[in-house]
Amino acid sequence: MELTIVDLSPANAGMRISAEQFASARTQAPYIYERVQGRLVVMSPAGPEHRAVSRPFRRELGLYWGLHPQQVDEVDVEGWLATSPDDDRLPDICVYLAGPDSDQTVPHRVPELIFEFVSADRSDQERDYIDKRREYHAVGVQEYVIVDRFKRAILILTHSGTNDYAERWLHSGEYTTPLLPDLKVSLSEVFR
């Protein structure tokens, strides 16, 4: 059976869509699309505040990747991760480390690190703090970092082998991670 290409726009928010249709869809820019419980979720593109907060992370992670290509396979902005047969997420930043999974491809390759930058909308915040937290833990994301410009803080969630992540809040200083030795992102630059 041949798959019909679907054209997606904000008007399609909430419609049922299969994983195959989602993977091959043409989308109306500049919107961002995810699939949650088999339904299309449409989000506005990142605005200037969102981009300003993510800029230090994008720059430092890209630089780290360039200096350590044997350690990092890819740093992907708006990566793609299938968290279940009915859910496709586009995290703000995905970091894929070199290793046994290097030959896997998106959307089924699980990044070791995911960064999400909180938006103002309450439903977006719930999605980052609750829904994605549960989904990313279930698929094995080792570190999930939630950067919240409204709280001027970063929540670092580390996979601990339990039913949930271990939490650590960072309000000042530098973001570091044992997954990327020597990486440092200054919070004073993030929350200017």
mmCIF file of C-alpha atoms in Angstrom:
data_model
loop_
_atom_site.group_PDB
_atom_site.id
_atom_site.type_symbol
_atom_site.label_atom_id
_atom_site.label_comp_id
_atom_site.label_asym_id
_atom_site.label_seq_id
_atom_site.Cartn_x
_atom_site.Cartn_y
_atom_site.Cartn_z
ATOM 1 C CA MET A 1 0.000 0.000 0.000
ATOM 2 C CA GLU A 2 1.410 3.375 -1.010
ATOM 3 C CA LEU A 3 1.550 6.079 1.639
ATOM 4 C CA THR A 4 -0.159 9.376 0.846
ATOM 5 C CA ILE A 5 1.956 12.392 1.791
ATOM 6 C CA VAL A 6 0.151 14.598 4.292
ATOM 7 C CA ASP A 7 0.479 18.405 4.286
ATOM 8 C CA LEU A 8 0.396 19.708 7.858
ATOM 9 C CA SER A 9 -0.410 23.190 9.118
ATOM 10 C CA PRO A 10 -1.610 24.696 12.415
ATOM 11 C CA ALA A 11 -5.184 23.964 11.267
ATOM 12 C CA ASN A 12 -4.404 20.241 11.662
ATOM 13 C CA ALA A 13 -3.690 20.459 15.405
ATOM 14 C CA GLY A 14 -5.359 17.576 17.226
ATOM 15 C CA MET A 15 -5.900 15.368 14.192
ATOM 16 C CA ARG A 16 -5.010 11.679 14.361
ATOM 17 C CA ILE A 17 -1.843 10.871 12.456
ATOM 18 C CA SER A 18 0.126 7.642 12.116
ATOM 19 C CA ALA A 19 3.860 7.368 12.699
ATOM 20 C CA GLU A 20 4.364 6.763 8.968
ATOM 21 C CA GLN A 21 2.306 9.804 7.976
ATOM 22 C CA PHE A 22 4.130 11.961 10.518
ATOM 23 C CA ALA A 23 7.533 10.797 9.256
ATOM 24 C CA SER A 24 6.742 11.657 5.644
ATOM 25 C CA ALA A 25 4.580 14.768 6.152
ATOM 26 C CA ARG A 26 5.269 18.130 4.583
ATOM 27 C CA THR A 27 4.930 20.847 7.191
ATOM 28 C CA GLN A 28 4.118 24.519 7.070
ATOM 29 C CA ALA A 29 7.046 26.531 8.356
ATOM 30 C CA PRO A 30 7.923 27.953 10.797
ATOM 31 C CA TYR A 31 5.757 25.812 13.100
ATOM 32 C CA ILE A 32 7.058 22.797 15.038
ATOM 33 C CA TYR A 33 5.091 19.575 15.091
ATOM 34 C CA GLU A 34 5.032 16.665 17.530
ATOM 35 C CA ARG A 35 2.833 13.590 17.765
ATOM 36 C CA VAL A 36 1.325 12.849 21.193
ATOM 37 C CA GLN A 37 -0.947 9.854 21.770
ATOM 38 C CA GLY A 38 -1.333 9.591 18.012
ATOM 39 C CA ARG A 39 -2.513 13.186 17.624
ATOM 40 C CA LEU A 40 -0.764 16.173 16.099
ATOM 41 C CA VAL A 41 0.491 18.921 18.411
ATOM 42 C CA VAL A 42 1.488 22.203 16.730
ATOM 43 C CA MET A 43 3.810 24.660 18.469
ATOM 44 C CA SER A 44 4.950 28.138 17.552
ATOM 45 C CA PRO A 45 8.573 28.542 16.488
ATOM 46 C CA ALA A 46 11.149 29.578 19.059
ATOM 47 C CA GLY A 47 10.941 33.303 19.724
ATOM 48 C CA PRO A 48 13.827 35.667 20.519
ATOM 49 C CA GLU A 49 13.756 34.999 24.293
ATOM 50 C CA HIS A 50 13.796 31.235 23.779
ATOM 51 C CA ARG A 51 16.682 31.535 21.312
ATOM 52 C CA ALA A 52 18.643 33.876 23.612
ATOM 53 C CA VAL A 53 18.468 31.399 26.522
ATOM 54 C CA SER A 54 19.406 28.436 24.315
ATOM 55 C CA ARG A 55 22.249 30.268 22.501
ATOM 56 C CA PRO A 56 25.009 29.562 25.098
ATOM 57 C CA PHE A 57 24.082 25.862 25.068
ATOM 58 C CA ARG A 58 23.949 25.660 21.273
ATOM 59 C CA ARG A 59 27.319 27.391 20.981
ATOM 60 C CA GLU A 60 29.144 25.389 23.689
ATOM 61 C CA LEU A 61 27.666 22.037 22.640
ATOM 62 C CA GLY A 62 28.565 22.684 19.000
ATOM 63 C CA LEU A 63 32.092 23.700 19.960
ATOM 64 C CA TYR A 64 32.440 20.636 22.186
ATOM 65 C CA TRP A 65 31.280 18.396 19.322
ATOM 66 C CA GLY A 66 33.833 20.005 16.986
ATOM 67 C CA LEU A 67 36.663 19.483 19.472
ATOM 68 C CA HIS A 68 35.608 15.944 20.476
ATOM 69 C CA PRO A 69 34.296 14.197 17.326
ATOM 70 C CA GLN A 70 35.455 10.838 18.697
ATOM 71 C CA GLN A 71 33.155 11.333 21.713
ATOM 72 C CA VAL A 72 30.103 13.053 20.187
ATOM 73 C CA ASP A 73 28.332 11.739 17.087
ATOM 74 C CA GLU A 74 25.900 14.631 16.763
ATOM 75 C CA VAL A 75 24.393 17.703 18.383
ATOM 76 C CA ASP A 76 20.957 18.140 16.856
ATOM 77 C CA VAL A 77 18.729 21.209 17.271
ATOM 78 C CA GLU A 78 15.066 20.163 17.194
ATOM 79 C CA GLY A 79 16.052 16.510 17.031
ATOM 80 C CA TRP A 80 13.488 13.767 16.569
ATOM 81 C CA LEU A 81 12.756 11.000 19.052
ATOM 82 C CA ALA A 82 9.990 8.406 18.915
ATOM 83 C CA THR A 83 9.231 7.835 22.599
ATOM 84 C CA SER A 84 6.495 5.252 21.891
ATOM 85 C CA PRO A 85 4.535 3.935 18.901
ATOM 86 C CA ASP A 86 2.128 6.885 19.382
ATOM 87 C CA ASP A 87 4.544 9.661 20.387
ATOM 88 C CA ASP A 88 7.150 11.605 18.394
ATOM 89 C CA ARG A 89 8.994 14.434 20.155
ATOM 90 C CA LEU A 90 11.254 17.147 18.766
ATOM 91 C CA PRO A 91 13.483 18.117 21.715
ATOM 92 C CA ASP A 92 15.133 21.535 21.548
ATOM 93 C CA ILE A 93 18.629 19.976 21.590
ATOM 94 C CA CYS A 94 19.665 16.310 21.407
ATOM 95 C CA VAL A 95 23.228 15.133 22.051
ATOM 96 C CA TYR A 96 24.208 11.710 20.706
ATOM 97 C CA LEU A 97 27.406 10.244 22.130
ATOM 98 C CA ALA A 98 29.672 7.926 20.152
ATOM 99 C CA GLY A 99 29.315 4.310 21.215
ATOM 100 C CA PRO A 100 27.395 1.108 20.600
ATOM 101 C CA ASP A 101 24.318 2.973 19.292
ATOM 102 C CA SER A 102 26.252 5.070 16.752
ATOM 103 C CA ASP A 103 24.811 3.096 13.828
ATOM 104 C CA GLN A 104 21.180 3.721 14.860
ATOM 105 C CA THR A 105 19.181 6.514 13.239
ATOM 106 C CA VAL A 106 16.436 8.889 14.305
ATOM 107 C CA PRO A 107 13.707 8.728 15.328
ATOM 108 C CA HIS A 108 14.619 5.454 17.075
ATOM 109 C CA ARG A 109 18.078 6.393 18.306
ATOM 110 C CA VAL A 110 17.883 7.682 21.872
ATOM 111 C CA PRO A 111 20.092 10.701 22.628
ATOM 112 C CA GLU A 112 22.114 10.514 25.812
ATOM 113 C CA LEU A 113 21.332 14.165 26.644
ATOM 114 C CA ILE A 114 18.258 16.242 25.908
ATOM 115 C CA PHE A 115 17.847 19.967 26.571
ATOM 116 C CA GLU A 116 14.442 21.655 26.660
ATOM 117 C CA PHE A 117 14.000 25.414 27.082
ATOM 118 C CA VAL A 118 10.760 26.277 28.863
ATOM 119 C CA SER A 119 8.219 28.457 27.067
ATOM 120 C CA ALA A 120 5.709 30.818 28.687
ATOM 121 C CA ASP A 121 2.593 28.763 27.928
ATOM 122 C CA ARG A 122 1.409 26.616 30.846
ATOM 123 C CA SER A 123 0.700 23.605 28.622
ATOM 124 C CA ASP A 124 4.267 23.824 27.253
ATOM 125 C CA GLN A 125 5.639 23.908 30.808
ATOM 126 C CA GLU A 126 3.573 20.872 31.817
ATOM 127 C CA ARG A 127 4.775 19.058 28.714
ATOM 128 C CA ASP A 128 8.449 19.766 29.597
ATOM 129 C CA TYR A 129 8.245 19.132 33.352
ATOM 130 C CA ILE A 130 5.793 16.203 33.412
ATOM 131 C CA ASP A 131 5.079 14.483 30.090
ATOM 132 C CA LYS A 132 8.522 14.627 28.509
ATOM 133 C CA ARG A 133 10.184 13.802 31.806
ATOM 134 C CA ARG A 134 8.227 10.541 31.969
ATOM 135 C CA GLU A 135 8.729 9.722 28.281
ATOM 136 C CA TYR A 136 12.452 10.510 28.170
ATOM 137 C CA HIS A 137 13.092 8.442 31.297
ATOM 138 C CA ALA A 138 11.152 5.482 29.868
ATOM 139 C CA VAL A 139 13.258 5.381 26.671
ATOM 140 C CA GLY A 140 16.553 5.738 28.552
ATOM 141 C CA VAL A 141 17.695 9.338 28.072
ATOM 142 C CA GLN A 142 20.628 9.549 30.515
ATOM 143 C CA GLU A 143 20.352 13.260 31.288
ATOM 144 C CA TYR A 144 17.388 15.536 30.679
ATOM 145 C CA VAL A 145 18.078 19.239 31.252
ATOM 146 C CA ILE A 146 15.195 21.689 31.640
ATOM 147 C CA VAL A 147 16.307 25.314 31.288
ATOM 148 C CA ASP A 148 13.673 27.604 32.809
ATOM 149 C CA ARG A 149 14.207 31.306 32.130
ATOM 150 C CA PHE A 150 11.172 32.189 34.251
ATOM 151 C CA LYS A 151 12.665 30.554 37.362
ATOM 152 C CA ARG A 152 16.191 31.546 36.300
ATOM 153 C CA ALA A 153 17.208 27.976 37.054
ATOM 154 C CA ILE A 154 18.125 24.688 35.436
ATOM 155 C CA LEU A 155 16.690 21.343 36.490
ATOM 156 C CA ILE A 156 19.147 18.543 35.757
ATOM 157 C CA LEU A 157 17.499 15.125 35.691
ATOM 158 C CA THR A 158 19.885 12.164 35.767
ATOM 159 C CA HIS A 159 18.789 8.604 34.994
ATOM 160 C CA SER A 160 19.324 6.677 38.213
ATOM 161 C CA GLY A 161 17.927 3.253 37.335
ATOM 162 C CA THR A 162 14.808 3.882 39.426
ATOM 163 C CA ASN A 163 11.303 4.720 38.218
ATOM 164 C CA ASP A 164 12.224 8.391 37.922
ATOM 165 C CA TYR A 165 15.167 10.699 37.433
ATOM 166 C CA ALA A 166 17.361 11.987 40.256
ATOM 167 C CA GLU A 167 16.928 15.790 40.433
ATOM 168 C CA ARG A 168 19.428 18.579 40.881
ATOM 169 C CA TRP A 169 18.594 22.293 40.611
ATOM 170 C CA LEU A 170 21.214 24.768 39.475
ATOM 171 C CA HIS A 171 20.625 28.488 40.140
ATOM 172 C CA SER A 172 24.113 29.907 39.577
ATOM 173 C CA GLY A 173 27.587 28.905 38.501
ATOM 174 C CA GLU A 174 28.116 26.642 35.512
ATOM 175 C CA TYR A 175 26.250 23.745 33.973
ATOM 176 C CA THR A 176 28.538 20.719 33.708
ATOM 177 C CA THR A 177 27.890 17.034 33.086
ATOM 178 C CA PRO A 178 29.994 13.897 33.492
ATOM 179 C CA LEU A 179 28.728 12.823 30.057
ATOM 180 C CA LEU A 180 30.731 15.669 28.435
ATOM 181 C CA PRO A 181 33.883 16.224 30.515
ATOM 182 C CA ASP A 182 35.172 19.804 30.399
ATOM 183 C CA LEU A 183 31.917 21.243 29.004
ATOM 184 C CA LYS A 184 30.938 24.411 30.883
ATOM 185 C CA VAL A 185 27.982 26.693 30.252
ATOM 186 C CA SER A 186 27.813 29.812 32.426
ATOM 187 C CA LEU A 187 24.381 30.479 33.918
ATOM 188 C CA SER A 188 25.155 34.197 34.100
ATOM 189 C CA GLU A 189 25.302 34.129 30.286
ATOM 190 C CA VAL A 190 22.184 31.952 29.976
ATOM 191 C CA PHE A 191 20.063 34.196 32.214
ATOM 192 C CA ARG A 192 21.376 37.650 31.221
#
